[in-house]
Coordinates of N, CA and C in Angstrom, one line a residue:
G1 N 78.3 99.5 60.0 CA 78.5 100.6 59.8 C 76.9 101.4 59.7
D2 N 77.1 102.7 59.9 CA 75.9 103.3 59.6 C 75.3 103.2 58.3
P3 N 74.0 103.0 58.1 CA 73.3 102.6 57.2 C 72.9 103.9 56.2
K4 N 73.0 103.8 54.9 CA 72.8 104.8 54.4 C 71.6 105.2 54.0
R5 N 70.5 104.0 53.9 CA 69.2 104.4 53.8 C 68.3 103.5 54.6
L6 N 67.2 103.3 55.2 CA 66.5 103.1 56.2 C 65.0 102.5 55.5
P7 N 64.6 101.0 55.7 CA 64.8 100.3 55.8 C 66.6 99.5 55.9
M8 N 67.2 98.5 56.2 CA 68.6 98.1 55.6 C 68.2 96.9 54.6
H9 N 68.3 97.1 53.9 CA 68.3 95.9 52.5 C 69.6 94.8 52.6
E10 N 69.5 93.4 53.0 CA 70.9 92.4 53.1 C 71.7 92.9 51.9
D11 N 71.1 93.3 50.8 CA 72.5 93.9 50.0 C 72.5 95.0 49.5
D12 N 72.6 96.2 50.7 CA 73.0 97.0 51.0 C 74.6 97.1 51.2
E13 N 75.3 98.0 51.3 CA 77.1 97.9 51.2 C 77.2 97.4 52.6
L14 N 77.9 96.6 53.4 CA 78.2 96.3 54.5 C 79.6 97.4 54.8
R15 N 79.8 97.6 55.7 CA 80.6 98.8 56.4 C 81.2 98.4 57.6
P16 N 81.5 96.9 58.1 CA 81.6 96.6 59.6 C 82.6 97.4 59.8
L17 N 82.3 98.5 61.4 CA 83.3 99.3 62.2 C 83.9 98.8 63.1
T18 N 83.5 97.4 63.4 CA 84.3 96.7 65.1 C 84.7 95.6 64.3
P19 N 85.4 94.8 65.4 CA 85.5 93.0 65.0 C 84.1 92.5 65.2
Y20 N 83.6 92.9 66.0 CA 81.9 91.8 66.1 C 81.6 91.9 64.6
C21 N 81.7 93.4 64.4 CA 80.6 93.5 62.8 C 81.9 92.7 61.6
I22 N 83.2 92.5 61.9 CA 83.7 92.1 60.5 C 83.9 90.5 61.4
S23 N 83.3 90.5 62.3 CA 83.8 88.6 62.1 C 82.2 88.0 61.9
K24 N 81.3 88.6 62.0 CA 80.0 88.2 61.0 C 80.2 88.6 59.7
R25 N 80.9 89.5 59.2 CA 80.6 90.0 57.6 C 81.9 88.7 57.2
A26 N 82.6 88.2 57.9 CA 83.7 87.1 57.3 C 83.0 85.8 57.6
G27 N 82.3 85.1 58.8 CA 81.2 84.2 58.9 C 80.1 84.2 57.3
E28 N 79.8 84.9 56.9 CA 79.0 84.9 55.8 C 79.9 84.6 54.9
D29 N 80.8 85.4 54.7 CA 82.2 84.6 53.8 C 82.5 84.0 53.2
L30 N 82.8 83.1 54.6 CA 82.9 81.6 55.0 C 81.6 80.7 54.3
L31 N 80.7 81.2 54.8 CA 79.4 80.2 54.4 C 79.4 80.3 52.3
G32 N 80.2 81.9 51.7 CA 79.4 81.3 50.4 C 80.8 81.0 49.8
F33 N 81.7 80.8 50.6 CA 83.1 79.9 49.6 C 82.8 78.7 50.1
Y34 N 82.1 78.3 51.1 CA 81.5 76.6 51.3 C 80.5 75.9 50.8
E35 N 80.1 77.3 50.0 CA 78.5 76.8 49.0 C 78.9 76.8 47.7
R36 N 80.4 77.5 47.6 CA 81.2 77.3 45.7 C 81.9 76.2 45.9
T37 N 82.9 75.5 46.6 CA 83.4 74.7 46.9 C 82.9 73.3 47.4
K38 N 81.7 73.3 48.3 CA 81.4 71.9 48.8 C 80.2 71.1 48.5
G39 N 79.6 72.6 47.8 CA 78.2 72.6 47.7 C 77.2 72.9 49.1
L40 N 77.6 73.5 50.1 CA 77.0 73.9 51.6 C 75.8 74.9 51.1
S41 N 74.7 74.0 51.5 CA 73.3 75.1 51.6 C 73.0 76.0 53.1
W42 N 73.1 76.9 52.5 CA 72.9 78.3 54.0 C 72.1 79.2 53.8
N43 N 71.3 79.4 55.4 CA 70.9 80.5 54.9 C 71.9 81.5 56.2
A44 N 71.7 82.9 56.5 CA 72.5 83.3 57.1 C 71.6 84.5 57.8
L45 N 71.1 84.1 59.5 CA 70.3 85.2 59.9 C 70.7 86.1 60.3
R46 N 70.1 87.5 59.9 CA 71.1 89.1 60.5 C 69.9 89.6 61.5
F47 N 70.3 88.9 62.8 CA 69.5 89.2 63.9 C 69.9 91.0 64.1
F48 N 68.4 91.2 64.3 CA 68.8 92.9 64.4 C 68.5 93.0 66.2
N49 N 68.0 93.8 66.8 CA 68.3 94.1 68.5 C 67.5 92.9 69.1
V50 N 67.9 92.2 69.1 CA 66.8 90.8 70.1 C 66.7 90.8 71.8
Y51 N 65.7 90.8 71.9 CA 65.1 90.9 73.8 C 64.0 90.3 74.0
G52 N 63.7 89.7 75.4 CA 62.6 89.1 75.9 C 63.2 88.3 76.9
P53 N 62.4 87.2 77.7 CA 63.1 86.5 78.3 C 64.2 85.8 78.4
G54 N 64.9 86.1 79.5 CA 66.0 85.3 79.6 C 67.2 86.3 79.2
Q55 N 66.7 87.3 79.1 CA 67.7 88.5 78.2 C 69.0 88.8 79.7
K56 N 70.4 88.6 79.1 CA 70.9 88.8 80.1 C 71.0 90.1 80.3
I57 N 71.6 90.7 81.4 CA 71.2 92.6 82.0 C 72.5 92.8 81.5
E58 N 73.2 92.7 81.6 CA 74.8 93.1 80.8 C 74.6 93.3 78.8
A59 N 74.3 92.6 78.6 CA 73.8 92.7 77.1 C 74.6 94.0 76.6
Y60 N 75.2 94.2 75.5 CA 75.2 95.4 75.6 C 73.7 95.7 74.3
Y61 N 73.6 95.4 73.2 CA 72.4 95.2 72.8 C 70.8 95.6 73.2
T62 N 71.0 95.2 74.8 CA 69.8 95.5 75.0 C 69.7 96.2 76.4
S63 N 71.1 96.3 76.9 CA 71.3 97.3 78.2 C 70.5 98.6 78.3
V64 N 70.5 99.1 77.2 CA 69.3 100.1 77.5 C 67.9 100.0 78.0
I65 N 67.8 98.9 77.8 CA 66.3 98.3 78.1 C 66.0 98.0 80.1
N66 N 67.5 97.1 79.9 CA 67.5 96.8 81.3 C 67.9 97.9 82.4
H67 N 68.5 98.7 81.7 CA 68.6 100.2 82.3 C 67.8 100.8 82.7
F68 N 67.0 101.4 81.4 CA 65.7 102.0 82.1 C 65.0 101.2 83.0
I69 N 64.3 99.9 82.9 CA 63.6 99.2 83.6 C 64.5 99.4 85.0
Q70 N 65.5 99.0 85.5 CA 65.8 99.2 86.6 C 65.4 100.4 87.2
R71 N 66.0 101.4 86.6 CA 65.8 103.0 86.7 C 64.0 102.9 87.3
L72 N 63.2 102.7 86.3 CA 61.9 102.8 86.5 C 61.2 102.3 87.6
R73 N 61.8 101.0 88.1 CA 61.6 100.8 89.0 C 61.9 100.9 90.4
N74 N 62.6 101.8 90.1 CA 63.5 102.2 91.6 C 62.7 103.9 91.6
G75 N 61.7 104.2 91.0 CA 61.2 105.1 91.0 C 61.7 106.7 90.6
Q76 N 63.1 106.0 89.4 CA 63.8 107.3 89.0 C 63.5 106.8 87.9
P77 N 63.7 108.5 86.8 CA 63.5 108.6 85.3 C 64.5 108.2 84.6
P78 N 64.3 107.0 83.3 CA 65.2 107.2 82.3 C 66.0 108.1 82.2
I79 N 67.6 107.8 81.8 CA 68.2 108.6 81.9 C 68.7 108.6 79.6
I80 N 68.2 109.1 78.8 CA 68.6 109.5 77.6 C 70.0 110.5 77.2
D81 N 70.7 110.2 77.1 CA 72.1 110.4 75.9 C 71.6 111.6 74.4
G82 N 71.8 112.9 74.7 CA 71.0 113.1 73.8 C 69.8 113.5 73.5
R83 N 69.0 113.7 72.2 CA 67.7 114.1 72.1 C 66.7 112.6 72.1
G84 N 67.6 111.4 72.4 CA 67.2 110.3 72.3 C 66.4 109.7 71.0
D85 N 67.0 110.0 69.4 CA 66.6 110.0 68.4 C 67.2 109.0 68.1
Q86 N 68.6 108.4 68.5 CA 69.1 107.4 68.3 C 67.9 105.8 68.1
S87 N 67.8 105.2 67.4 CA 67.1 103.8 67.0 C 67.6 102.6 67.2
M88 N 66.6 101.5 67.3 CA 66.9 100.3 67.0 C 66.1 99.7 66.3
D89 N 65.8 98.7 66.1 CA 64.7 97.7 65.5 C 64.6 96.2 66.6
F90 N 64.0 96.8 67.7 CA 64.2 95.7 68.5 C 62.9 94.4 68.3
V91 N 63.9 93.2 68.3 CA 62.6 92.0 68.1 C 62.6 91.0 69.0
H92 N 61.6 90.4 69.3 CA 61.2 89.5 70.2 C 61.9 88.0 70.5
V93 N 62.2 87.9 71.4 CA 62.9 86.2 71.1 C 62.2 85.1 70.1
T94 N 60.9 85.3 71.0 CA 59.5 84.6 70.5 C 60.0 84.7 68.9
D95 N 59.9 85.9 68.1 CA 59.6 85.9 67.4 C 61.0 85.1 65.9
L96 N 62.3 85.8 66.7 CA 63.5 85.2 66.2 C 63.5 83.8 66.1
A97 N 62.6 83.1 67.6 CA 63.1 81.3 67.3 C 62.1 80.8 65.8
H98 N 61.0 81.5 65.7 CA 59.9 81.4 64.8 C 60.7 81.1 63.1
A99 N 61.5 82.5 63.4 CA 62.4 82.9 62.0 C 63.6 81.5 62.0
V100 N 64.5 81.1 63.5 CA 65.0 80.5 63.1 C 64.7 79.1 63.0
V101 N 63.7 78.3 63.0 CA 62.9 77.2 62.5 C 62.3 77.3 61.1
A102 N 62.1 78.6 60.8 CA 61.5 78.9 59.4 C 62.9 78.5 58.4
A103 N 63.7 79.0 58.5 CA 65.1 79.1 58.6 C 65.3 77.5 57.5
L104 N 65.8 76.3 59.1 CA 65.7 75.3 58.8 C 65.0 74.5 57.6
E105 N 63.8 75.1 57.5 CA 62.5 74.4 57.2 C 62.7 74.3 55.7
S106 N 63.2 76.3 55.5 CA 63.2 76.1 54.1 C 63.5 76.0 52.6
E107 N 63.2 75.7 52.0 CA 63.2 75.3 50.6 C 64.3 76.0 49.5
K108 N 64.4 77.7 50.3 CA 65.6 78.3 49.5 C 66.6 78.6 50.0
A109 N 67.5 78.9 49.5 CA 68.8 78.9 50.5 C 69.7 79.6 49.9
N110 N 71.1 80.3 50.9 CA 72.3 80.7 50.0 C 72.3 82.3 50.3
V111 N 71.0 83.3 50.7 CA 71.1 84.4 51.2 C 71.1 84.5 52.7
P112 N 71.8 85.7 52.9 CA 72.0 86.6 54.2 C 70.3 87.2 54.3
I113 N 69.6 86.8 55.3 CA 67.9 87.4 55.5 C 68.3 88.9 57.2
N114 N 67.8 89.5 56.9 CA 67.7 90.6 58.1 C 66.1 89.9 59.1
I115 N 66.4 89.6 59.7 CA 65.3 89.6 61.4 C 65.3 90.8 62.5
G116 N 64.0 91.2 61.7 CA 63.5 92.2 62.8 C 62.4 92.8 62.8
T117 N 61.9 94.1 62.8 CA 60.9 94.2 62.8 C 60.2 95.0 61.7
G118 N 61.6 95.9 61.2 CA 61.4 96.7 60.1 C 60.3 97.9 60.7
I119 N 61.2 98.1 62.0 CA 60.6 99.6 62.5 C 61.5 99.9 63.3
D120 N 62.2 101.3 63.3 CA 63.0 101.5 63.9 C 62.4 102.1 65.0
T121 N 63.0 102.2 66.6 CA 61.9 102.8 68.0 C 63.5 103.0 68.3
S122 N 62.7 104.9 68.5 CA 63.8 105.8 69.4 C 64.2 105.3 70.3
I123 N 65.2 105.9 71.1 CA 65.6 105.6 72.8 C 64.5 106.0 73.7
A124 N 63.8 107.5 72.9 CA 63.1 108.3 73.2 C 61.4 107.9 73.9
A125 N 61.1 107.1 72.5 CA 60.2 106.4 72.2 C 60.1 104.7 73.0
L126 N 61.2 104.3 73.1 CA 61.6 102.8 74.4 C 60.8 103.6 75.5
A127 N 61.5 104.7 76.0 CA 61.6 105.2 77.2 C 60.0 105.5 77.9
K128 N 59.3 106.1 76.5 CA 57.6 105.9 77.0 C 57.3 104.5 77.3
I129 N 57.0 103.9 76.0 CA 57.0 102.5 76.0 C 57.2 102.0 77.8
L130 N 58.2 102.2 77.9 CA 58.8 101.0 79.6 C 57.8 102.1 80.3
I131 N 58.2 103.3 80.4 CA 57.0 104.0 81.5 C 56.0 103.5 81.7
E132 N 55.7 103.8 80.5 CA 53.7 102.7 80.5 C 54.1 101.7 80.7
A133 N 54.6 100.8 80.5 CA 54.7 99.1 81.0 C 54.8 99.0 82.6
V134 N 55.7 99.8 83.3 CA 56.4 99.8 84.8 C 55.2 100.5 85.1
G135 N 54.9 101.2 84.6 CA 53.5 102.2 85.5 C 53.9 103.4 86.8
V136 N 54.4 103.8 86.3 CA 54.9 105.0 87.3 C 54.8 106.3 86.6
D137 N 55.0 107.3 87.3 CA 55.1 108.5 86.5 C 55.9 109.1 86.8
V138 N 56.6 109.7 85.3 CA 57.9 110.3 85.5 C 58.1 110.5 84.1
E139 N 58.9 111.3 83.9 CA 59.5 111.7 82.0 C 60.9 111.5 82.0
P140 N 60.9 111.1 81.1 CA 62.6 110.7 80.6 C 63.7 112.2 80.6
L141 N 64.8 112.0 81.0 CA 65.2 113.0 81.4 C 66.7 112.9 80.3
F142 N 67.1 114.3 80.1 CA 68.2 114.1 78.6 C 69.0 114.6 79.0
N143 N 69.9 114.0 79.0 CA 71.3 114.5 79.0 C 72.5 115.0 77.5
E144 N 71.9 116.5 77.7 CA 72.6 117.0 76.9 C 73.4 117.1 76.7
R145 N 74.3 116.0 75.1 CA 75.5 116.1 75.1 C 75.5 115.5 73.7
D146 N 76.1 116.0 73.2 CA 76.6 115.3 71.2 C 76.6 114.0 71.7
V147 N 75.9 113.3 70.6 CA 75.9 111.6 70.6 C 76.0 111.2 69.3
L148 N 76.4 110.1 68.5 CA 76.1 110.0 67.1 C 74.9 109.2 67.6
V149 N 74.4 109.8 66.0 CA 73.0 109.4 66.3 C 73.1 108.2 65.0
S150 N 72.5 107.2 65.9 CA 72.4 105.9 64.7 C 70.9 106.0 64.5
R151 N 70.4 104.6 63.4 CA 69.5 104.5 63.2 C 69.2 103.0 62.5
R152 N 68.4 102.3 63.1 CA 68.3 101.0 62.3 C 67.0 100.6 62.2
A153 N 66.6 99.8 61.2 CA 65.3 98.9 61.0 C 65.7 97.9 60.3
A154 N 65.4 97.0 60.2 CA 65.6 96.3 59.0 C 64.5 95.8 57.6
D155 N 65.0 95.8 56.9 CA 63.9 95.6 55.5 C 63.8 94.3 55.4
I156 N 62.6 93.8 55.9 CA 62.2 92.1 56.6 C 61.9 91.3 55.0
S157 N 61.6 92.3 53.5 CA 60.9 91.4 52.8 C 61.4 90.3 52.3
R158 N 62.7 89.9 52.5 CA 63.9 88.6 52.0 C 63.1 87.5 52.9
A159 N 63.2 88.3 54.4 CA 61.9 86.7 55.8 C 61.1 86.8 54.8
R160 N 60.3 87.7 54.4 CA 58.9 87.0 54.1 C 58.9 86.3 53.1
D161 N 59.4 86.7 51.6 CA 59.3 86.1 50.5 C 60.2 84.1 50.5
V162 N 61.3 84.7 51.4 CA 62.4 83.3 51.4 C 62.2 82.4 52.6
L163 N 61.7 82.8 53.7 CA 60.9 82.1 54.6 C 59.3 82.1 55.0
G164 N 58.9 82.8 54.4 CA 57.5 83.0 54.9 C 57.4 83.1 56.4
W165 N 58.0 84.1 56.7 CA 57.7 84.8 58.0 C 57.9 86.5 58.2
E166 N 57.2 86.8 59.3 CA 57.1 88.1 59.8 C 56.8 88.2 61.3
P167 N 57.6 89.0 61.7 CA 57.2 89.0 63.4 C 55.8 89.4 63.6
R168 N 55.5 89.1 65.0 CA 54.2 88.9 65.1 C 53.9 89.9 66.6
I169 N 54.8 89.9 67.1 CA 54.6 90.9 68.6 C 55.2 92.0 68.4
T170 N 54.7 93.2 68.8 CA 55.1 94.6 68.7 C 56.3 94.8 69.5
V171 N 56.3 95.6 69.6 CA 58.0 96.6 70.4 C 56.9 96.7 71.9
E172 N 55.7 97.6 71.7 CA 55.1 97.3 73.0 C 54.6 96.5 73.6
D173 N 54.0 95.7 73.1 CA 53.5 94.1 73.8 C 54.7 93.6 74.5
G174 N 56.0 93.2 73.4 CA 56.9 92.5 73.7 C 57.6 93.1 75.4
M175 N 57.9 94.7 75.3 CA 58.3 94.9 76.4 C 57.3 95.3 77.5
R176 N 56.1 95.9 77.5 CA 54.6 94.8 78.4 C 55.1 93.4 78.9
D177 N 55.2 93.0 78.4 CA 55.3 91.3 78.6 C 57.4 90.7 79.2
L178 N 57.8 91.4 78.8 CA 59.3 91.4 79.5 C 59.1 92.2 80.9
V179 N 58.4 93.3 81.2 CA 58.1 94.0 82.5 C 57.3 93.2 83.3
K180 N 56.9 92.4 83.2 CA 56.3 91.4 83.8 C 56.4 90.1 83.9
E181 N 57.0 89.6 82.4 CA 58.5 88.7 83.5 C 59.3 89.2 84.6
T182 N 60.3 89.9 84.5 CA 61.3 90.6 85.0 C 60.5 90.9 86.8
E183 N 59.7 91.3 87.0 CA 59.2 91.5 88.4 C 59.2 91.0 89.3

């Protein structure tokens, strides 16, 4: 659900709104159940908006990236619904892989852990980053309509404390590399 505050901490109230989100919450509940009844040791990594090499073009949470890049490569401006205030916490797949390894090696356990950058990048800012990365001279077009403005940014303090992990790839560098890799 929509967070009451940013950045989003693992202990904040969860209000899943879709079957996808509900299944993730159920998975964590199952881990807790098996911890209590069978002594299972676990860490549940909560990935934010993962992007990078190998991402699927139709992937829901990164489709805006692919859509913008395709338009820009055709010399067309990205089209943004509303004012572009909605935001996501984009985390590069390389950083995510390092977090997974750190979780597997961690001595600390039995907690959910946010894996993101801690930075909410607005869709308008993302468009500007990708325009620069593709190297075209266009300005985003704004589709003036009401949109549900949601914002996402992970509190990654637990990832630092439990895993000794933090992201290394900035959104700007990661998007620039993604554009180069998909040429």
